[in-house]
Structure formats: C-alpha cells, structure tokens
PDB file of C-alpha atoms and ligand atoms in Angstrom:
ATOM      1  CA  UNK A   1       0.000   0.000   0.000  1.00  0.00           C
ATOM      2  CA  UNK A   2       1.561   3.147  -1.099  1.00  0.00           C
ATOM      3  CA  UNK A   3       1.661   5.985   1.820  1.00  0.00           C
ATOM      4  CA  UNK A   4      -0.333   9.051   1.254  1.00  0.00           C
ATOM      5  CA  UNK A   5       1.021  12.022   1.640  1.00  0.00           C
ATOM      6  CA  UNK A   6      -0.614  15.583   1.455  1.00  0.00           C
ATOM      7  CA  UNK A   7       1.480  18.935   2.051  1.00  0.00           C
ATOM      8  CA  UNK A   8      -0.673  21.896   3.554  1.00  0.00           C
ATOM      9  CA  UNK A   9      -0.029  26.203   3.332  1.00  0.00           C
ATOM     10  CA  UNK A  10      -2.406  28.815   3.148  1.00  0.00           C
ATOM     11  CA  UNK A  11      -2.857  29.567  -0.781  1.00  0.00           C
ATOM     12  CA  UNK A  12      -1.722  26.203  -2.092  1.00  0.00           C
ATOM     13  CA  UNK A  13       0.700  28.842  -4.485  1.00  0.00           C
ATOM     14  CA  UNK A  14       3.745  29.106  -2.126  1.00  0.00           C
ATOM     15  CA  UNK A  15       4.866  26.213   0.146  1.00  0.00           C
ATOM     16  CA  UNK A  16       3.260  23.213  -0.149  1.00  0.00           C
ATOM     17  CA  UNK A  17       3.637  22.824  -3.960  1.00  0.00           C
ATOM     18  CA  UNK A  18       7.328  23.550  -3.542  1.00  0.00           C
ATOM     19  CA  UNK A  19       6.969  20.631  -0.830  1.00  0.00           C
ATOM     20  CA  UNK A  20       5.210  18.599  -3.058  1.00  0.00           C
ATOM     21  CA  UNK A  21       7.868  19.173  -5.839  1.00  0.00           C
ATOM     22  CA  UNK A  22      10.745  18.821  -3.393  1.00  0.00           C
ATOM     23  CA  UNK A  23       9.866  15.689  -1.971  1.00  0.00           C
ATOM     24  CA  UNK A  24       9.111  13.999  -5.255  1.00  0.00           C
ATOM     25  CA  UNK A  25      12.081  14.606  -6.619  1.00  0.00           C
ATOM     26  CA  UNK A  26      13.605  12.974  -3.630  1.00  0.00           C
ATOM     27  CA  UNK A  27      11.392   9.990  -4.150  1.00  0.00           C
ATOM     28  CA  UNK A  28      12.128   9.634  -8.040  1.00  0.00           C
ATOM     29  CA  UNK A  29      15.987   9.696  -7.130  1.00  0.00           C
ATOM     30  CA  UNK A  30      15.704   6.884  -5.188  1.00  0.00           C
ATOM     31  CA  UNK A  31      13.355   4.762  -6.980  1.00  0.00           C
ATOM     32  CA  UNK A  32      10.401   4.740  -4.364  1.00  0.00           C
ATOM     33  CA  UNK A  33       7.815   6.341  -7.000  1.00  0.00           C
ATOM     34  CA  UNK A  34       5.471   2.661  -5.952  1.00  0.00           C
ATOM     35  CA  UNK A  35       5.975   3.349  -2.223  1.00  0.00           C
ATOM     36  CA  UNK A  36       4.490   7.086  -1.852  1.00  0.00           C
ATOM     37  CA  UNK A  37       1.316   9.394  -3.273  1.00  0.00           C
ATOM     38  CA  UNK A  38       1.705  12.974  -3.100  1.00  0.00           C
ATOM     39  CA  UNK A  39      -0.396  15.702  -2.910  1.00  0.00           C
ATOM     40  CA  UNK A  40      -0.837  19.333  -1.658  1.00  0.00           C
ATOM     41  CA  UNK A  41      -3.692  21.445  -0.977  1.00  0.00           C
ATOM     42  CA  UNK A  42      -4.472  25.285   0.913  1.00  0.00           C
ATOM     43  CA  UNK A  43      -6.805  26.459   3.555  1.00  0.00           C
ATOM     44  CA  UNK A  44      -7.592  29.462   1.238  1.00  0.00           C
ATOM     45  CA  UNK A  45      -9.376  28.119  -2.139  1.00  0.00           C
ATOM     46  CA  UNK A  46      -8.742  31.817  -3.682  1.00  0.00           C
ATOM     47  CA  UNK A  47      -6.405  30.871  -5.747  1.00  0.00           C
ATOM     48  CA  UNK A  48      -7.819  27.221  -6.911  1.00  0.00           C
ATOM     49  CA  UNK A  49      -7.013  26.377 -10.492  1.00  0.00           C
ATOM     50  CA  UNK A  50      -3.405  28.365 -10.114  1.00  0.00           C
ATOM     51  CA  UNK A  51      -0.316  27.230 -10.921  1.00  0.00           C
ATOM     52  CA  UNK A  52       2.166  28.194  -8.298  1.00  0.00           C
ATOM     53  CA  UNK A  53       3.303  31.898  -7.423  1.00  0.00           C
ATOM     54  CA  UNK A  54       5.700  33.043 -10.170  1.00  0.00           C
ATOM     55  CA  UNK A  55       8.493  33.872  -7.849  1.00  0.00           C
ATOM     56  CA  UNK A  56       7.919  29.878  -6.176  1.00  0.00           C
ATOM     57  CA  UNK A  57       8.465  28.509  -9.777  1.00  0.00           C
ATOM     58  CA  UNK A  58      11.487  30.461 -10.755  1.00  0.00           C
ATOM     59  CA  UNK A  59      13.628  29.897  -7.432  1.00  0.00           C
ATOM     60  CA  UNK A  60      12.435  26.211  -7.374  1.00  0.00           C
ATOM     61  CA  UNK A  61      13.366  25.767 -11.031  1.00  0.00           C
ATOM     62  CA  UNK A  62      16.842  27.211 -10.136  1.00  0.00           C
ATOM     63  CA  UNK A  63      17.532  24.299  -8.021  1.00  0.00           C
ATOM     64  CA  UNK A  64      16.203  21.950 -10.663  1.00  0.00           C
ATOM     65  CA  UNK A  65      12.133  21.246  -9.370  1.00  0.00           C
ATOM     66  CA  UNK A  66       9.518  22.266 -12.279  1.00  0.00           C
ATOM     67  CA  UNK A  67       6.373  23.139  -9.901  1.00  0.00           C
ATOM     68  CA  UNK A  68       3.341  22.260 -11.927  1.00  0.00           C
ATOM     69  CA  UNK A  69       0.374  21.393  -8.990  1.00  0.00           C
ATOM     70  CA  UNK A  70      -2.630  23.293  -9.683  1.00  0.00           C
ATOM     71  CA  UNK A  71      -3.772  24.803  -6.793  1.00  0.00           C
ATOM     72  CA  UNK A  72      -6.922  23.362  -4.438  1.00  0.00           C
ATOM     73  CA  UNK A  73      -8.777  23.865  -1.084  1.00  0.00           C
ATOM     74  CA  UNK A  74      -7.982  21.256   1.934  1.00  0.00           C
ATOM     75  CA  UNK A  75     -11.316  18.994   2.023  1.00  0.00           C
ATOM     76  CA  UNK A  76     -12.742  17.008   4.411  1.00  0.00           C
ATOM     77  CA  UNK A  77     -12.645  13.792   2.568  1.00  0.00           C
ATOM     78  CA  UNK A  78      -8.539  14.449   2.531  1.00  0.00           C
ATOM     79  CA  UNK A  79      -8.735  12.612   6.047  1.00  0.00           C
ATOM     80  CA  UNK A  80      -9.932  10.099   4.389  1.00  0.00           C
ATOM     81  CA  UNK A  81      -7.747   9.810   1.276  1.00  0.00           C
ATOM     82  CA  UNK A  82      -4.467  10.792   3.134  1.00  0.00           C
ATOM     83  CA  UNK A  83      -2.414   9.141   5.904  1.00  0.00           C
ATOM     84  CA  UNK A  84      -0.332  12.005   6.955  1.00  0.00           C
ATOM     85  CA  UNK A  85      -1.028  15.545   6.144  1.00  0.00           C
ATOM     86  CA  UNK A  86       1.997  17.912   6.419  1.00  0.00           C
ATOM     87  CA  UNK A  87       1.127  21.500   7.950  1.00  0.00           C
ATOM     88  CA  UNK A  88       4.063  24.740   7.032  1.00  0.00           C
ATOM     89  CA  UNK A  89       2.960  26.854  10.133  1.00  0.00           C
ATOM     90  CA  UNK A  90       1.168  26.792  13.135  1.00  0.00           C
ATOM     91  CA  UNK A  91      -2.051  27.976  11.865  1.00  0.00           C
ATOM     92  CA  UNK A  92      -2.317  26.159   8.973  1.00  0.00           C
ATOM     93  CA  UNK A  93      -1.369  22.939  11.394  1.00  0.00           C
ATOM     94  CA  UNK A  94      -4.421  23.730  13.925  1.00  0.00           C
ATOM     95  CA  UNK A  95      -7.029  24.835  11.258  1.00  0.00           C
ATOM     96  CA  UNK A  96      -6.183  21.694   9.911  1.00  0.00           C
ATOM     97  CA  UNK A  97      -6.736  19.342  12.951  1.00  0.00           C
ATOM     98  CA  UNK A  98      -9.996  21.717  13.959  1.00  0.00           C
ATOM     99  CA  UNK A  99     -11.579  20.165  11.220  1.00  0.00           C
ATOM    100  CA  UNK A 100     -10.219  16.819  11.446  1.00  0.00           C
ATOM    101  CA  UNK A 101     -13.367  14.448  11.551  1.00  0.00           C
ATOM    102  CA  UNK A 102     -11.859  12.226  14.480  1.00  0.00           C
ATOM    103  CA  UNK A 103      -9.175  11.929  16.636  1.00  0.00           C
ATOM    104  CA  UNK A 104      -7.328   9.367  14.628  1.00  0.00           C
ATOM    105  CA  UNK A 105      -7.211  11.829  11.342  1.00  0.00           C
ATOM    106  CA  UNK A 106      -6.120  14.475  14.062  1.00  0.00           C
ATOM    107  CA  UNK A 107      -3.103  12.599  14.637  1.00  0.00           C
ATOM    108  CA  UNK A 108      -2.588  12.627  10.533  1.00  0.00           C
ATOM    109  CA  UNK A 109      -1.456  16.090  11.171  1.00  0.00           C
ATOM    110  CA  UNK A 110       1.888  17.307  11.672  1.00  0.00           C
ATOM    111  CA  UNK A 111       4.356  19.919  11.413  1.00  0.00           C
ATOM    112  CA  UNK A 112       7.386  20.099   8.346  1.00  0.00           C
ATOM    113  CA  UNK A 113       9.333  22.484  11.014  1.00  0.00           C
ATOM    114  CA  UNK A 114       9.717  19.242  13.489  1.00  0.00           C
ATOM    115  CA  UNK A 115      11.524  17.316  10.428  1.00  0.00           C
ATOM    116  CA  UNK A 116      13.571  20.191   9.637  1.00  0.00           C
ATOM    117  CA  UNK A 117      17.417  19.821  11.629  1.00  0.00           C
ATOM    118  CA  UNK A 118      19.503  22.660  10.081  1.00  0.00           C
ATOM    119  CA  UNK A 119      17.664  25.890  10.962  1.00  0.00           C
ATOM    120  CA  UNK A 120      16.837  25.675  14.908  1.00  0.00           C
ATOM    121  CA  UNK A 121      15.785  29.663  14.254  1.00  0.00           C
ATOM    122  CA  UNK A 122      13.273  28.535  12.797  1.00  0.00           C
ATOM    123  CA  UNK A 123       9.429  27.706  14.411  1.00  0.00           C
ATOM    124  CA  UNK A 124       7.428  27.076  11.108  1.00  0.00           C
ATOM    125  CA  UNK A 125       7.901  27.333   7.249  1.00  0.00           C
ATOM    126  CA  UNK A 126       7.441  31.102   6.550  1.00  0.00           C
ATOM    127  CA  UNK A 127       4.431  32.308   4.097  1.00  0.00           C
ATOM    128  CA  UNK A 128       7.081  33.879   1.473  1.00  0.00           C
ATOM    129  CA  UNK A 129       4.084  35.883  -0.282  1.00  0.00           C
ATOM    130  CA  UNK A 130       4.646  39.424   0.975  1.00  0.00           C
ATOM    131  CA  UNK A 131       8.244  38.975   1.224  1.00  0.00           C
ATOM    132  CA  UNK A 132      11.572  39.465  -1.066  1.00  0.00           C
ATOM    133  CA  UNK A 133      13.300  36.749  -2.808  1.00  0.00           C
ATOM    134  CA  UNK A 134      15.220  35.570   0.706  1.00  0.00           C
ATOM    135  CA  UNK A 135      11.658  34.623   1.887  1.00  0.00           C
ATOM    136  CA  UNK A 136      11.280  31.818  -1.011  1.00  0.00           C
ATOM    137  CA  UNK A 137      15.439  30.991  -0.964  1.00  0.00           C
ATOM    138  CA  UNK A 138      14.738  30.417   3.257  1.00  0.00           C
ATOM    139  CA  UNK A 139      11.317  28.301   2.946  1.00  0.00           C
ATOM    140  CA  UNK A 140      13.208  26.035   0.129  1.00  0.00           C
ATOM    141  CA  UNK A 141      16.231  25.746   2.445  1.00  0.00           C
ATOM    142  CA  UNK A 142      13.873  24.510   5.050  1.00  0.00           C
ATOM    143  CA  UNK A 143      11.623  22.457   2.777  1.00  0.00           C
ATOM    144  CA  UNK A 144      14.889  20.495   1.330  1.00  0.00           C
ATOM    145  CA  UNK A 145      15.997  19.770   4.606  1.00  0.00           C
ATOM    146  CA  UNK A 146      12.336  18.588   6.166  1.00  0.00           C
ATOM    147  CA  UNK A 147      11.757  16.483   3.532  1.00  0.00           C
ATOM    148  CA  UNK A 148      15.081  14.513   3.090  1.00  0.00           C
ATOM    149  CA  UNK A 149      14.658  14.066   7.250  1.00  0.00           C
ATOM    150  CA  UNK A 150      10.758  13.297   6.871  1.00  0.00           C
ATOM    151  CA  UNK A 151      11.465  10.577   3.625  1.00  0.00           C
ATOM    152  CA  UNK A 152      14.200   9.247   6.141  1.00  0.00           C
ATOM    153  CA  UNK A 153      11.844   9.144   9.107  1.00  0.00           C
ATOM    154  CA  UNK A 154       8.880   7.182   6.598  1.00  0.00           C
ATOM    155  CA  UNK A 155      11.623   4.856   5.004  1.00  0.00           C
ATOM    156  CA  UNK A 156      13.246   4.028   8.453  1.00  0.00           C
ATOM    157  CA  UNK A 157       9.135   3.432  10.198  1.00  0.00           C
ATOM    158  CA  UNK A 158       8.543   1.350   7.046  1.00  0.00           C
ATOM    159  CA  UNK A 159      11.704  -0.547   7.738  1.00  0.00           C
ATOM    160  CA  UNK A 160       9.992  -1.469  11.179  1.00  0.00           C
TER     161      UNK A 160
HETATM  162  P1  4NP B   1       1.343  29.860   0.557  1.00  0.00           P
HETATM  163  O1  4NP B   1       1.507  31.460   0.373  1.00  0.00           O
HETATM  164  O2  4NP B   1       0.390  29.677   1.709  1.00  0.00           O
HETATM  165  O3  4NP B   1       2.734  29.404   0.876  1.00  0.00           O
HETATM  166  O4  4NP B   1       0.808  29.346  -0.765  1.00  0.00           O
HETATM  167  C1  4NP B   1       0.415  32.305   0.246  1.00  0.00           C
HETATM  168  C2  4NP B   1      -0.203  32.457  -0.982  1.00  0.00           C
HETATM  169  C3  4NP B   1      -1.289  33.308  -1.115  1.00  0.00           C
HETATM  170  C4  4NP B   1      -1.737  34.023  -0.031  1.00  0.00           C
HETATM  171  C5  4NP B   1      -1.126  33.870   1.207  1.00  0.00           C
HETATM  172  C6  4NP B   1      -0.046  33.000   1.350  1.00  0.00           C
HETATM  173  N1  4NP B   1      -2.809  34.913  -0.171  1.00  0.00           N
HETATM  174  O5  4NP B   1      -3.168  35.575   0.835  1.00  0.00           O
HETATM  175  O6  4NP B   1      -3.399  35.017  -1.246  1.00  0.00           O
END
C-alpha cells in the first residue's frame, strides 16, 4: 500500500507545492515512485485552479524542481484519502486538525518544522508571499531539509 502524503499552506501557491515538488524529486531519485502518493492542498481556495506563485516557480526551477500542482482547497474527505497531512505553520497545522473528523485523522497532522534539523531559528515554514526573494530561498532551504529528514523518518518506520 503506497503511503499518502498531502502537504498543507495557506494559498496552495507558495509552500506546499514547492513541498510537493521537493519531496518527489527525492522519491524519483531513489526509486520509491510505488511506495508514496503525493499531494498538496491550501486552507484558502482563492487561488484554486493556479499554478504556483511566479516567484515559487522560478527559485524552485533554479535548483532543478519544475512546480506544476494546480492549486486546491484542503477537504474534508482528505482525512480520508491521506495518511499524513503535512502543515508549514502553526495555523495552517491547527485549522487543519480543527476540522479533522476524528481523533485518529487528528493525529494525521503534523508539522514540516519538526523534520527540519539545520535551521533551529526557525518555528514554522514562513508564508514567502509578501516577502523578497530571501523569503522563497529560506522556505526552500527549510523544505529540502524537512523532507530529506521526513522521507528518512517514513523509510526508516517502514523498515519497522
Ligand atoms: P502559501 O503562500 O500559503 O505558501 O501558498 C500564500 C499564498 C497566497 C496568499 C497567502 C499565502 N494569499 O493571501 O493570497
């Protein structure tokens, strides 16, 4: 059974597409494409139907990750179709688990800043949206490092 993974920000433009794009990338280097679903959604639906923000795509693709998710709300039924759902910040992570249908899909919920190791300055993946180009260079240094350590935390749980 392949493990279901969604990646949650605010707009669905920003962060959790770049997640998306980061951690697939990880999984197609190592061959794991049969062992793990990805998806990524926002709390915000406003900008549903978007491809990511601009500025996301252009860093990304700097670093080699062509961000192509279109964006969509969070649903209900993702409880259902997901086994972990990855929050960015702090309010997207208890919006999220306010409308988790039961306790179990509560526990679905985590944080990407608890699998980050290299940036202890850090409490949550930044919204980039009102900020320069450091704000999308910082939440891709975080997001490379979060996923490597949360693909290393699934492989090793796997492994169990
Ligand atoms: P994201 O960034 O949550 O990382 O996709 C944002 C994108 C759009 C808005 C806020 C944050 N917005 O307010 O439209």
């Amino acid at each position: 059974m392949k493990k279901r993974i969604l990646f949650v920000c605010l707009g669905n433009i920003c962060r959790s597409p770049a997640a998306q794009g980061i951690m697939q990338s990880l999984i197609d280097a190592e061959g794991l494409q049969d062992r793990f679903e990805l998806d990524s959604a926002g709390l915000y639906g406003g900008h549903a139907g978007d491809l990511p923000d601009s500025r996301m795509r252009v860093h990304a693709y700097k670093r080699g990750y062509n961000l192509t998710h279109r964006s969509r709300q969070v649903r209900t039924s993702d409880f259902d179709n997901f086994d972990l759902i990855v929050a960015m910040d702090d309010s997207n992570y208890s919006r999220l688990k306010s409308m988790a249908p039961t306790l179990s899909d509560e526990e679905k919920v985590v944080r990407m800043i608890d699998y980050v190791k290299g940036f202890p300055q850090y409490d949550s993946v930044p919204d980039p949206y009102y900020e320069g180009a450091e704000g999308f260079e910082i939440v891709l240094d975080l997001l490379e490092d979060g996923c490597r350590n949360l693909l290393e935390t699934l492989n090793q749980s796997s492994k169990k």
